[in-house]
Coordinates of C-alpha atoms in Angstrom, one line a residue:
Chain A
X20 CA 67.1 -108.4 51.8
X21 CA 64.7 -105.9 52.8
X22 CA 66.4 -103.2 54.8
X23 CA 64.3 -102.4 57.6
X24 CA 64.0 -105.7 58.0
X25 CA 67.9 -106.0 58.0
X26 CA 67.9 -103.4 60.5
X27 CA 65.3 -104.8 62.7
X28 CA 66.8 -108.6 62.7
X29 CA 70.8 -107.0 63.8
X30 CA 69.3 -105.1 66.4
X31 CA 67.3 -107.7 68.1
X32 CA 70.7 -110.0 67.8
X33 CA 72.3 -107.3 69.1
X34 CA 70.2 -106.6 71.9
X35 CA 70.3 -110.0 73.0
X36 CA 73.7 -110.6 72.7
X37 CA 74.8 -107.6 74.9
X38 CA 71.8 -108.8 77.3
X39 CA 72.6 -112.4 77.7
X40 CA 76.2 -111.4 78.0
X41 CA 75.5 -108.9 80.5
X42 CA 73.7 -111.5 83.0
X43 CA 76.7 -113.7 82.4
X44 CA 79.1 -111.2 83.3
X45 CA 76.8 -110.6 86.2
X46 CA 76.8 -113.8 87.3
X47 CA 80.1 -115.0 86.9
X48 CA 81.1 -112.1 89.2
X49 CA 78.7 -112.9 92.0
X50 CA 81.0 -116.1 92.0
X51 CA 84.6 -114.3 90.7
X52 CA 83.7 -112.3 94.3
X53 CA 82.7 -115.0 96.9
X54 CA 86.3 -117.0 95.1
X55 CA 88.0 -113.8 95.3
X56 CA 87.1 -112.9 98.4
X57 CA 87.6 -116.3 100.2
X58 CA 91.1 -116.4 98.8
X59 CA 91.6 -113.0 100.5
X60 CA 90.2 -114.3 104.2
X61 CA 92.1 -117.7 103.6
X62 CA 89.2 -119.5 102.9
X63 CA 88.7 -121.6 99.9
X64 CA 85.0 -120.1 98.4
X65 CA 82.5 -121.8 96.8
X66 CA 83.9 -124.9 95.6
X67 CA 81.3 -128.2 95.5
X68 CA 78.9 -127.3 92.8
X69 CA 81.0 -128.2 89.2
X70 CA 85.0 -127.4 89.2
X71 CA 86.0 -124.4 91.2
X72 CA 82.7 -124.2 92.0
X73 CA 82.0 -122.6 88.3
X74 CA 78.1 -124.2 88.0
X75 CA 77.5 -121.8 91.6
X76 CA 75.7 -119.3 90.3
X77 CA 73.4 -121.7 88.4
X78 CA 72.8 -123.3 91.8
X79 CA 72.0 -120.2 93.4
X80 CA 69.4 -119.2 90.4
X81 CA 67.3 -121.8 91.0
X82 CA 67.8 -121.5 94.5
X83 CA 66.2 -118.4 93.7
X84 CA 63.7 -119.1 91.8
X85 CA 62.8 -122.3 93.9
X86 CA 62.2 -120.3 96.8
X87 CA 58.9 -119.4 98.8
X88 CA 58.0 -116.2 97.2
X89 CA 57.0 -114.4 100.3
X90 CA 54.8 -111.1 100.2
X91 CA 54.8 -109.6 103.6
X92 CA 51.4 -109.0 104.9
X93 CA 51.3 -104.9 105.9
X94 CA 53.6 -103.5 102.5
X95 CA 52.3 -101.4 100.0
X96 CA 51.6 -104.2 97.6
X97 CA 51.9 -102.5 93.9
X98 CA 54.8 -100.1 94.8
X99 CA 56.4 -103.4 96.8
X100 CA 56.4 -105.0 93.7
X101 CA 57.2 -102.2 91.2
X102 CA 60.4 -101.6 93.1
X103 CA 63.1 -104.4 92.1
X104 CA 61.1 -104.3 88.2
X105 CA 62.2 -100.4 88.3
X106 CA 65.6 -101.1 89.8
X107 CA 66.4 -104.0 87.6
X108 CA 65.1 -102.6 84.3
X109 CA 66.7 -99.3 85.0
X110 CA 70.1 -101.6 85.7
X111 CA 70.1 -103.3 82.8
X112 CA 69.1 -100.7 80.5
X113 CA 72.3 -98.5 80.6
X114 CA 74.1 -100.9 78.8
X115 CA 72.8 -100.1 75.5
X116 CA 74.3 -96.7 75.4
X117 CA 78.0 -98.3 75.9
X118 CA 79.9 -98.5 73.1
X119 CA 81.8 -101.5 73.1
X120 CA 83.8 -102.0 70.0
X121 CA 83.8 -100.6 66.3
X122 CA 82.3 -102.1 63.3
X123 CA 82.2 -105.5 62.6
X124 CA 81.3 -107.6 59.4
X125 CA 79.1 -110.8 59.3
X126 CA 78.1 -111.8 56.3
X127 CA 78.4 -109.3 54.2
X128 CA 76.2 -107.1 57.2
X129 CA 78.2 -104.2 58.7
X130 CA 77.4 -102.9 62.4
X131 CA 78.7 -101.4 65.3
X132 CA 78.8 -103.1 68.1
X133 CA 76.6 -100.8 70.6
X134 CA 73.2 -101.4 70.9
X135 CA 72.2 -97.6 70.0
X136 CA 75.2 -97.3 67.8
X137 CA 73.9 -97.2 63.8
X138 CA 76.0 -96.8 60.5
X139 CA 76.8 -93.4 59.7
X140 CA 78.8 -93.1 56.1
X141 CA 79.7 -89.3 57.4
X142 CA 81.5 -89.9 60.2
X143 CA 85.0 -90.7 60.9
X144 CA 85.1 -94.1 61.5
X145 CA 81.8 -95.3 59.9
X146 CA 79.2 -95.3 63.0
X147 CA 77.8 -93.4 65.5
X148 CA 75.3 -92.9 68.2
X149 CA 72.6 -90.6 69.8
X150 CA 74.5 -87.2 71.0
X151 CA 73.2 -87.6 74.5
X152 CA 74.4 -90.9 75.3
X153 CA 76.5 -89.9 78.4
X154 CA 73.2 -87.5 79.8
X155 CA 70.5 -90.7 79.0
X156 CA 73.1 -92.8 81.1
X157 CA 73.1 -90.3 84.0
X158 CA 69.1 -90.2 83.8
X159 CA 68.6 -93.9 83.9
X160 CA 70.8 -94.0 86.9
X161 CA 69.4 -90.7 88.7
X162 CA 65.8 -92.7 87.8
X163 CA 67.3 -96.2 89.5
X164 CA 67.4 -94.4 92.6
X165 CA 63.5 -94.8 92.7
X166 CA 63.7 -98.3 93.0
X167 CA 65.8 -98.7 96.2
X168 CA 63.6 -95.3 98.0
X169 CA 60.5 -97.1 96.9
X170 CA 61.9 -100.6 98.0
X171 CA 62.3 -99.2 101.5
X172 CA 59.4 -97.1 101.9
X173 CA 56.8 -100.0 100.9
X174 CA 58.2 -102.6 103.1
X175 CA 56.9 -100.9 106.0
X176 CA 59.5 -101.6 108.0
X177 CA 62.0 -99.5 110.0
X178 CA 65.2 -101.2 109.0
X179 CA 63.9 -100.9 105.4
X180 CA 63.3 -97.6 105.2
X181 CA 66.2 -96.1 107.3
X182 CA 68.2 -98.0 104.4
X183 CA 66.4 -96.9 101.9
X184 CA 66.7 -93.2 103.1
X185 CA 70.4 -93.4 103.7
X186 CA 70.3 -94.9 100.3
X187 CA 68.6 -91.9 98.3
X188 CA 70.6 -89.4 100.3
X189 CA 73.8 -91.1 99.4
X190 CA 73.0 -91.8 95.7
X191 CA 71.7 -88.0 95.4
X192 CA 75.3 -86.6 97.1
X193 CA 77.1 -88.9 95.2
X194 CA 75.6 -88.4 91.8
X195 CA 76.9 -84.5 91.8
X196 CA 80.1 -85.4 92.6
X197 CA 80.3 -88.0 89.5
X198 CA 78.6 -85.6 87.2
X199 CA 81.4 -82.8 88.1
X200 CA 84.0 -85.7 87.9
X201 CA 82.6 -86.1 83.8
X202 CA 83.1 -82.6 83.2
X203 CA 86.5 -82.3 82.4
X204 CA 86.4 -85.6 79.6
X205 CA 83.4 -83.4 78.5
X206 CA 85.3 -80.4 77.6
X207 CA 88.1 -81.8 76.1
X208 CA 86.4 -83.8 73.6
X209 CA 83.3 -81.3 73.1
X210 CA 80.7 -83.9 72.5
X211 CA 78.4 -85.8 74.3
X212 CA 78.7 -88.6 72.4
X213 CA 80.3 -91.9 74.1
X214 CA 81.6 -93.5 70.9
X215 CA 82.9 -90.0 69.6
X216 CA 85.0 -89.8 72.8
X217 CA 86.3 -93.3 72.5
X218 CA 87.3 -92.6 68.9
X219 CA 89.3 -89.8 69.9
X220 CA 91.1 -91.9 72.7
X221 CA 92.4 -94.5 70.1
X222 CA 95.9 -95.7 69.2
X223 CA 98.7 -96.4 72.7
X224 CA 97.5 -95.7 76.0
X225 CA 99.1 -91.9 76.4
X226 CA 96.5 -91.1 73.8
X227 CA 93.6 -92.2 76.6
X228 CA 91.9 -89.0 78.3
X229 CA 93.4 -90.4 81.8
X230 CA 96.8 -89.6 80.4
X231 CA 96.9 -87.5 77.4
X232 CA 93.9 -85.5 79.0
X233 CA 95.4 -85.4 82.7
X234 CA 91.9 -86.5 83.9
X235 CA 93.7 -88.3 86.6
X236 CA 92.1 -86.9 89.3
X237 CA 88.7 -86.8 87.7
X238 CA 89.4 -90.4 87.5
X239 CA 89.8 -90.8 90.8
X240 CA 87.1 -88.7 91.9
X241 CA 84.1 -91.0 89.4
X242 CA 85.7 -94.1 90.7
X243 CA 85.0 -93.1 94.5
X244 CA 81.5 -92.1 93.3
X245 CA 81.0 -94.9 91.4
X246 CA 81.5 -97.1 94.3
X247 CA 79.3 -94.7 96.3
X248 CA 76.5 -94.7 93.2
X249 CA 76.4 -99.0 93.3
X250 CA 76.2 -99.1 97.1
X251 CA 79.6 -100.5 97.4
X252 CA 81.9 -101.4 100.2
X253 CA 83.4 -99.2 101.4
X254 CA 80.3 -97.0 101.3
X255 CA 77.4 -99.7 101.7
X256 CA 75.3 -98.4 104.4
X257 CA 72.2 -98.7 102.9
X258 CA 72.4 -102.7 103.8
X259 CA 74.6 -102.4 106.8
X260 CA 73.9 -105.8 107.8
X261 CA 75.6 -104.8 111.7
X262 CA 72.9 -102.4 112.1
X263 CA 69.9 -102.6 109.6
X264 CA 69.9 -106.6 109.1
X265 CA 70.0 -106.1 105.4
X266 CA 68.8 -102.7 104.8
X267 CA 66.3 -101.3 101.8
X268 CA 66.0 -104.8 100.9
X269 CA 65.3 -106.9 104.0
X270 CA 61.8 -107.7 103.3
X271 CA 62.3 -109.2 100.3
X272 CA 62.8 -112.9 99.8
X273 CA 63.6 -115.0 96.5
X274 CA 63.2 -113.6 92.9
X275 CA 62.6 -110.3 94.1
X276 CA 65.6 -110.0 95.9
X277 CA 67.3 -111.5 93.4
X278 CA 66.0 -108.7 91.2
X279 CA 67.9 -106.4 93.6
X280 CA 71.0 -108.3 93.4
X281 CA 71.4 -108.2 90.1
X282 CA 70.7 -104.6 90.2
X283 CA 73.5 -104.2 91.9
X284 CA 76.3 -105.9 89.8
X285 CA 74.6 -105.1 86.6
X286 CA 75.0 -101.6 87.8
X287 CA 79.1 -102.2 89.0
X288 CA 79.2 -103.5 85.5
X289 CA 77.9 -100.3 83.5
X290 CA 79.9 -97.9 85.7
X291 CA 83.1 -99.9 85.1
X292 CA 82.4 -99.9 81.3
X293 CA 81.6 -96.2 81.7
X294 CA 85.0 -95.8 82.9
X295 CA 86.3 -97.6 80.4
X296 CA 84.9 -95.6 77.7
X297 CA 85.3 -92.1 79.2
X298 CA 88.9 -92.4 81.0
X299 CA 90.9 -95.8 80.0
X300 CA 90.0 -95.4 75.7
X301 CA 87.3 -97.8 75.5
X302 CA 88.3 -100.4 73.3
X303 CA 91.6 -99.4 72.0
X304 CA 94.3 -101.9 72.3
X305 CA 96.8 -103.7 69.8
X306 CA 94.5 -105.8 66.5
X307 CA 96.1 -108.0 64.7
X308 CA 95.8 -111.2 62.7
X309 CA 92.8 -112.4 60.7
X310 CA 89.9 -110.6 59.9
X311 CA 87.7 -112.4 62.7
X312 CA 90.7 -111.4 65.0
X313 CA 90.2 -107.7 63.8
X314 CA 86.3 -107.9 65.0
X315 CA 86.9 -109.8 67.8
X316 CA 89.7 -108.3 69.8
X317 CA 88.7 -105.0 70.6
X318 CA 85.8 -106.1 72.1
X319 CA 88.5 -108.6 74.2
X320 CA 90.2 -105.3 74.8
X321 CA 87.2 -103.3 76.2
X322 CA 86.1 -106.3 78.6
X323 CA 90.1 -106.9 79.9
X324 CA 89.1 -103.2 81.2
X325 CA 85.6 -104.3 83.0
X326 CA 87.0 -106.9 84.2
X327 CA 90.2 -105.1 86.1
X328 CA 87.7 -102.7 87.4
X329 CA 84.9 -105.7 88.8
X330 CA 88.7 -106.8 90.3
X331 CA 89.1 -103.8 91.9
X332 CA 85.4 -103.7 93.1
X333 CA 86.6 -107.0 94.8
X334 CA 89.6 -106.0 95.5
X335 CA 88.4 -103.5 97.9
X336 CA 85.7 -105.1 99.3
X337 CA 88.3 -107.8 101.0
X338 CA 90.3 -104.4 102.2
X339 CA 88.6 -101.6 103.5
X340 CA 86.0 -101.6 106.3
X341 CA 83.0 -99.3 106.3
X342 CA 82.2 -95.6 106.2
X343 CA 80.6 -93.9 109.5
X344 CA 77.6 -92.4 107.7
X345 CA 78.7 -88.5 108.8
X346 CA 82.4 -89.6 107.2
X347 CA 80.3 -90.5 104.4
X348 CA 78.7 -87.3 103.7
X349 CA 81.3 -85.3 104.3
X350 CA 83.5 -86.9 101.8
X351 CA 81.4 -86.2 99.2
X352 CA 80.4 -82.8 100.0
X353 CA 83.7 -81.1 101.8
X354 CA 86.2 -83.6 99.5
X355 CA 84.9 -85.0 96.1
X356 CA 82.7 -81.9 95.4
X357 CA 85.5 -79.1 95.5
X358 CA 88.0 -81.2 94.0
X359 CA 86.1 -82.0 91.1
X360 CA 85.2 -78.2 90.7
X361 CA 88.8 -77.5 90.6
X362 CA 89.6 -80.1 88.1
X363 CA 86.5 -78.7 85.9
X364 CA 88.2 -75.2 86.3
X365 CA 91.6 -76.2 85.6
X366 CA 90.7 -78.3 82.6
X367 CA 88.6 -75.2 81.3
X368 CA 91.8 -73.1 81.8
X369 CA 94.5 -75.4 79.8
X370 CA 91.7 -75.9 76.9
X371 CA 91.0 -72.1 77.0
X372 CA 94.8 -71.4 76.4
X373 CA 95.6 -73.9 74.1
X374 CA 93.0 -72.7 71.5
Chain B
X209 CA 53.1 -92.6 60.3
X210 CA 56.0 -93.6 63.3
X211 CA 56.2 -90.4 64.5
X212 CA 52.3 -90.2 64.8
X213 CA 51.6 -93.1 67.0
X214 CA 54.7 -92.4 69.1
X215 CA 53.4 -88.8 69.6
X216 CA 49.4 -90.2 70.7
X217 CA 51.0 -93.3 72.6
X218 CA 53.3 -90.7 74.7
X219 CA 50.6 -87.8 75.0
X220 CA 48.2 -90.4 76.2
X221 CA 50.8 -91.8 78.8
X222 CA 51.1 -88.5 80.1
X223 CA 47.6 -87.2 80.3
X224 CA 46.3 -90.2 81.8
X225 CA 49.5 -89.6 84.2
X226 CA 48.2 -86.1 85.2
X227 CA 44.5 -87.2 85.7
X228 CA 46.0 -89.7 88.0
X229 CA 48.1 -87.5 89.8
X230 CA 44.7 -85.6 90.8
X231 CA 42.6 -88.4 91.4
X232 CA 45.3 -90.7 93.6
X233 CA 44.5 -90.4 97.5
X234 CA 48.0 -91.5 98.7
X235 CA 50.4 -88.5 98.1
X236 CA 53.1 -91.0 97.2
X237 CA 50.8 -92.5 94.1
X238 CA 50.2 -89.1 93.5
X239 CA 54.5 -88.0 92.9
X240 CA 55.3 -91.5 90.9
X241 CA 52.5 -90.2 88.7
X242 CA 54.1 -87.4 88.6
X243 CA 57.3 -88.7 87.6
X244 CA 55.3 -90.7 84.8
X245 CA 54.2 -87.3 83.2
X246 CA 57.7 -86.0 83.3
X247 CA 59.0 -88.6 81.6
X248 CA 56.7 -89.0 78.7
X249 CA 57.3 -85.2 78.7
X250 CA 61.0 -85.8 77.9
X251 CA 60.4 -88.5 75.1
X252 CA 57.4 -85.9 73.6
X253 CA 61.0 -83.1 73.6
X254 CA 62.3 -86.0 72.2
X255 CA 59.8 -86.5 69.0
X256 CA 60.5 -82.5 68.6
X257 CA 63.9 -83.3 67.9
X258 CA 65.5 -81.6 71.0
X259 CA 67.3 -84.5 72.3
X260 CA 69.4 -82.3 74.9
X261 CA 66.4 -80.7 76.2
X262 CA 64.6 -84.3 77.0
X263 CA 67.6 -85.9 78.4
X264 CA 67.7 -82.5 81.4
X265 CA 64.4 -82.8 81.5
X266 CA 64.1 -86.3 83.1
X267 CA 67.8 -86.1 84.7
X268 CA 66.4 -83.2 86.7
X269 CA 62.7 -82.8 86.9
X270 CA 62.7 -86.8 87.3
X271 CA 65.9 -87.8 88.8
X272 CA 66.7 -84.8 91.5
X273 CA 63.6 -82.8 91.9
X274 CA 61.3 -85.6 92.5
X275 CA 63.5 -87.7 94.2
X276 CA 63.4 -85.2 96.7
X277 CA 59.6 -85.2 96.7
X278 CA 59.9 -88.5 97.7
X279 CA 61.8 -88.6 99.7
X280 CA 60.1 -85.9 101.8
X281 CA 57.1 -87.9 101.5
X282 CA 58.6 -90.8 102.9
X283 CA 60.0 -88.9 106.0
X284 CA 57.1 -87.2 106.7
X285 CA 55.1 -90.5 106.4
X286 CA 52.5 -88.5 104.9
X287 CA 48.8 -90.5 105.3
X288 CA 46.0 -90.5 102.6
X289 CA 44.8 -87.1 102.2
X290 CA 42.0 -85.7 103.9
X291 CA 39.5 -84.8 101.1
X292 CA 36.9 -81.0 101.7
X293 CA 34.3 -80.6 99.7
X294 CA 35.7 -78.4 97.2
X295 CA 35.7 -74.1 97.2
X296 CA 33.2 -72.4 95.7
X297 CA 35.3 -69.7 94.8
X298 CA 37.5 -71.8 92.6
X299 CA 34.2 -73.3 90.8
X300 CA 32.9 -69.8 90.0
X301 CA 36.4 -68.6 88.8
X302 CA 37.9 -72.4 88.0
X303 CA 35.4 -73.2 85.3
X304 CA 35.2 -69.6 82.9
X305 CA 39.4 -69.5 83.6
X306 CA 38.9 -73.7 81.8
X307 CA 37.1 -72.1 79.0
X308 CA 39.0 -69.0 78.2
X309 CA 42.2 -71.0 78.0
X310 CA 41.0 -74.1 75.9
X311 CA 39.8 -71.1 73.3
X312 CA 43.0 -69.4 73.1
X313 CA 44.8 -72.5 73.0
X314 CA 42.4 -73.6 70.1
X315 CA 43.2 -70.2 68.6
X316 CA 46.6 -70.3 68.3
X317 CA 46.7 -73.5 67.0
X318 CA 43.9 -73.2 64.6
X319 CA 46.2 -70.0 63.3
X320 CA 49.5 -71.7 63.8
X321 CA 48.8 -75.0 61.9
X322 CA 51.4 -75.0 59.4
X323 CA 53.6 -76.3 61.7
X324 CA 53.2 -79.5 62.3
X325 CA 56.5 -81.4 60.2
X326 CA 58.5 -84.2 61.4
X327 CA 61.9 -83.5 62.7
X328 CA 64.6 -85.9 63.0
X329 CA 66.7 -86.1 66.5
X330 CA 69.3 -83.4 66.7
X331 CA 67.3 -81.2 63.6
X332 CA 66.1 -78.9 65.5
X333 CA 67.2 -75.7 67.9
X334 CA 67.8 -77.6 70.5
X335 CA 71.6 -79.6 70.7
X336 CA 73.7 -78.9 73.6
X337 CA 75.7 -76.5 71.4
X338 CA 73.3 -74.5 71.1
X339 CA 71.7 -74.3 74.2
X340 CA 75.1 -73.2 75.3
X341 CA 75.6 -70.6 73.2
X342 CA 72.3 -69.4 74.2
X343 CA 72.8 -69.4 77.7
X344 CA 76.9 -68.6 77.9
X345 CA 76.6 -66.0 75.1
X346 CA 73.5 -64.5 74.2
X347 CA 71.9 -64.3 77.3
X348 CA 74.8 -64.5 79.8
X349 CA 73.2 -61.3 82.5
X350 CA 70.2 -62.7 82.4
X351 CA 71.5 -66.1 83.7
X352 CA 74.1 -65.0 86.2
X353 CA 71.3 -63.1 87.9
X354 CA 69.0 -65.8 88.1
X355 CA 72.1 -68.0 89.1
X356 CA 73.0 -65.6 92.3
X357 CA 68.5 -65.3 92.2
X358 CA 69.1 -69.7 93.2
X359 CA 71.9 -68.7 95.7
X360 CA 70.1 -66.6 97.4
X361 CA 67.6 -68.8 97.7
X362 CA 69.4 -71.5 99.4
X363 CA 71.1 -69.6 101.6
X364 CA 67.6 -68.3 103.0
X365 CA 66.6 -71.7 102.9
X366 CA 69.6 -72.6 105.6
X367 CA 69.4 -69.1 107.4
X368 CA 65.3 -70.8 108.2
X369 CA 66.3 -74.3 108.9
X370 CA 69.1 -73.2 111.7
X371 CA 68.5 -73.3 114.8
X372 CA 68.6 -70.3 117.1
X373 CA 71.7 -70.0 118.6

């Protein structure tokens, strides 16, 4: 077969794939959390619609889409609706940096399972992707914030915009404080490059950069971000229902806040697989067994990880109550900030005397 | 062929943006245009093969500096603009300052045209190695000045925002 056309054909599988996955995943945690959650208040969580109350989230889509699709009169009408695109789009696009697992074979076609990843006969283990991968995810995120500032803005409505302000100036602070956090993986593994810092994390789990690297802190540091970054309990002002009913998103109704909602766990999705890649070793795990075993269980591997994060993201949500905004700030700021500079410098310092 | 179309596709995107930027009444309209140009500014750095430079390019000039346009617009709650009818002084000195930079541009590129090869992603002077090198090594004074120049800067910027004691 022709091979652009090859090409063309396993990345539109590809891209499909990861997608459809994705919204699964996405799903599926929207119900994993009210289950989770219930459990956790000693209630029992949705349980009517299928067994356990698995067919929920298909309820609630067309819930969603059976809605009255209410445009509020005074909003500013194209920006109102550009918002939860931008948001969603911007969500759903980070995926395809991740690297999720190594090559696989089917039918006598070899690729790497990353959207952006391509062959590469040069490198080390057969593949690789764009250099920048880590820098375009930070960009798409940094971007993302646009939807939620717009959201609130174009309402027209206190309550939306106060959100959508404490929103921005959250996601802004925040974002420094995850960038620093990135630093030290950065300059241990000298390269931008998501799948070339999972290669070097593989084999048993002292090899990962949380152990072998002593990124332990930085770890803790992107994780607090992270939960800051995707709006999160414990730092979810933006839609502090006790005071701004439902914050940046309170005007909208149906399949645009849907939009939003999905947003929002697409986006606890990529930072947990960021994680993964950048702290935990990505996909590296015991493979064994038959060939399809050898293609399929790192990818099992890499989504045991997500999954113990979207946990955690659960996890604490049932636990902790929320931030006072001030408390907020001045974690990131007088806590996060200077402890990721010291990590930065004391990670610069054992590489620099090492070499 | 590709790299053609992608070029005209992305240079239209971002002319268009900046006529719109001028012509939009709202000043919000006005910043997501010109977010728009600085993003299919990045993907043009990106057809040059300086995939580093693009990616800084929309993490900051999209992502932080215009957020806080935005955001200052949105505090503000800025109205639609008030329009004057235009300075004559900027017509009589607007229009010959159009002219004499359209010919030098034409100039140097009329002089300058062997250059105009493809370059794949990563080809060209422009990785985050060698940025580095250039900034860390090479021209490390320059950059520590202009870092402590920044400093400065916000430290004036908070000496003027506080309020007298």
């Amino acid at each position: 077969m022709n091979n652009v056309l090859t090409f063309l054909i396993v990345a539109v599988i590809k891209i499909a794939v990861t997608v459809g996955v994705l919204l699964t995943i996405v799903a599926y945690t929207v119900w994993l959390e009210r289950k989770v959650v219930g459990r956790m208040q000693n209630r029992w969580g949705p349980s009517r619609v299928g067994p356990f109350g698995l067919l929920q989230p298909l309820a609630d889509g067309l819930k969603f889409i059976f809605k009255e699709d209410l445009t509020p009169p005074y909003v500013n009408r194209g920006i109102y609706l550009l918002a939860p695109v931008l948001a969603l789009t911007m969500a759903l696009t980070s995926i395809a940096l991740i690297p999720i697992a190594p090559n696989v074979t089917v039918d006598g076609v070899t690729t790497p399972i990353q959207i952006t990843g391509v062959l590469d006969p040069s490198a080390p283990h057969g593949s690789s992707d764009i250099n920048v991968g880590l820098l375009i995810i930070l960009g798409i995120t940094s971007v993302g914030v646009y939807g939620i500032a717009l959201a609130g803005w174009s309402s027209n409505s206190k309550y939306s915009l106060l959100g959508s302000l404490r929103a921005s100036a959250q996601m802004v602070s925040y974002e420094v404080a995850l960038g620093l956090s990135l630093i030290g993986v950065l300059i241990l593994s000298q390269t931008f490059s998501l799948r070339g810092i999972v290669e070097q994390q593989q084999g048993w789990f002292w090899n990962w950069n949380f152990f072998k690297g002593g990124q332990f802190i930085a770890f803790f540091i992107y994780l607090m971000a992270a939960f800051a970054e995707t709006n999160r309990i414990p730092f979810d002002l933006p839609e502090a229902e006790t005071e701004l009913v439902a914050g940046y998103h309170t005007e909208y109704s149906a399949m645009k806040f849907a939009m939003f909602f999905m947003a929002e766990y697409a986006n606890m999705v990529t930072v947990a697989c960021l994680a993964s890649v950048l702290f935990l070793g990505g996909w590296s795990g015991p493979v064994f067994g038959p060939p399809i075993l050898h293609g399929l269980l790192p990818v099992f591997w890499f989504l045991l990880r997500v999954f113990c994060f979207l946990f955690l993201y659960i996890w604490v949500r049932g636990t902790l109550p929320r931030f006072r905004y001030d408390q907020l700030m001045a974690f990131s700021w007088k806590f996060l900030l200077p402890l990721a500079l010291a990590n930065t410098v004391i990670t610069a310092l054992i590489v620099a005397l090492r070499a | 062929m590709l790299h053609l179309t992608l070029f005209l596709i992305f240079a239209a995107i971002c002319a268009a943006g900046a006529v719109n930027l001028l012509v939009q009444k709202h000043p919000i309209n006005s910043a997501l245009s010109l977010i728009v140009v600085m993003a299919s500014l990045a993907l043009l750095y990106l057809l040059l093969g300086a995939e580093f430079v693009a990616v800084v390019q929309i993490i900051i000039y999209a992502g932080a500096i215009m957020v806080l346009f935005v955001f200052t617009i949105m505090l503000l709650n800025a109205g639609v603009e008030e329009r004057s009818r235009g300075s004559r002084v900027a017509l009589m000195f607007g229009v010959p300052g159009l002219l004499i930079f359209a010919a030098i541009i034409g100039w140097v590129m009329t002089r300058h045209n062997s250059v105009n090869s493809e370059l794949a992603i990563g080809q060209m002077y422009g990785s985050a190695k060698a940025i580095g090198r250039l900034l860390f090594k090479d021209f490390l004074l320059p950059f520590e000045v202009t870092s402590v120049l920044v400093l400065i800067a916000i430290m004036g910027a908070v000496v003027l925002a506080r309020r007298g004691e």
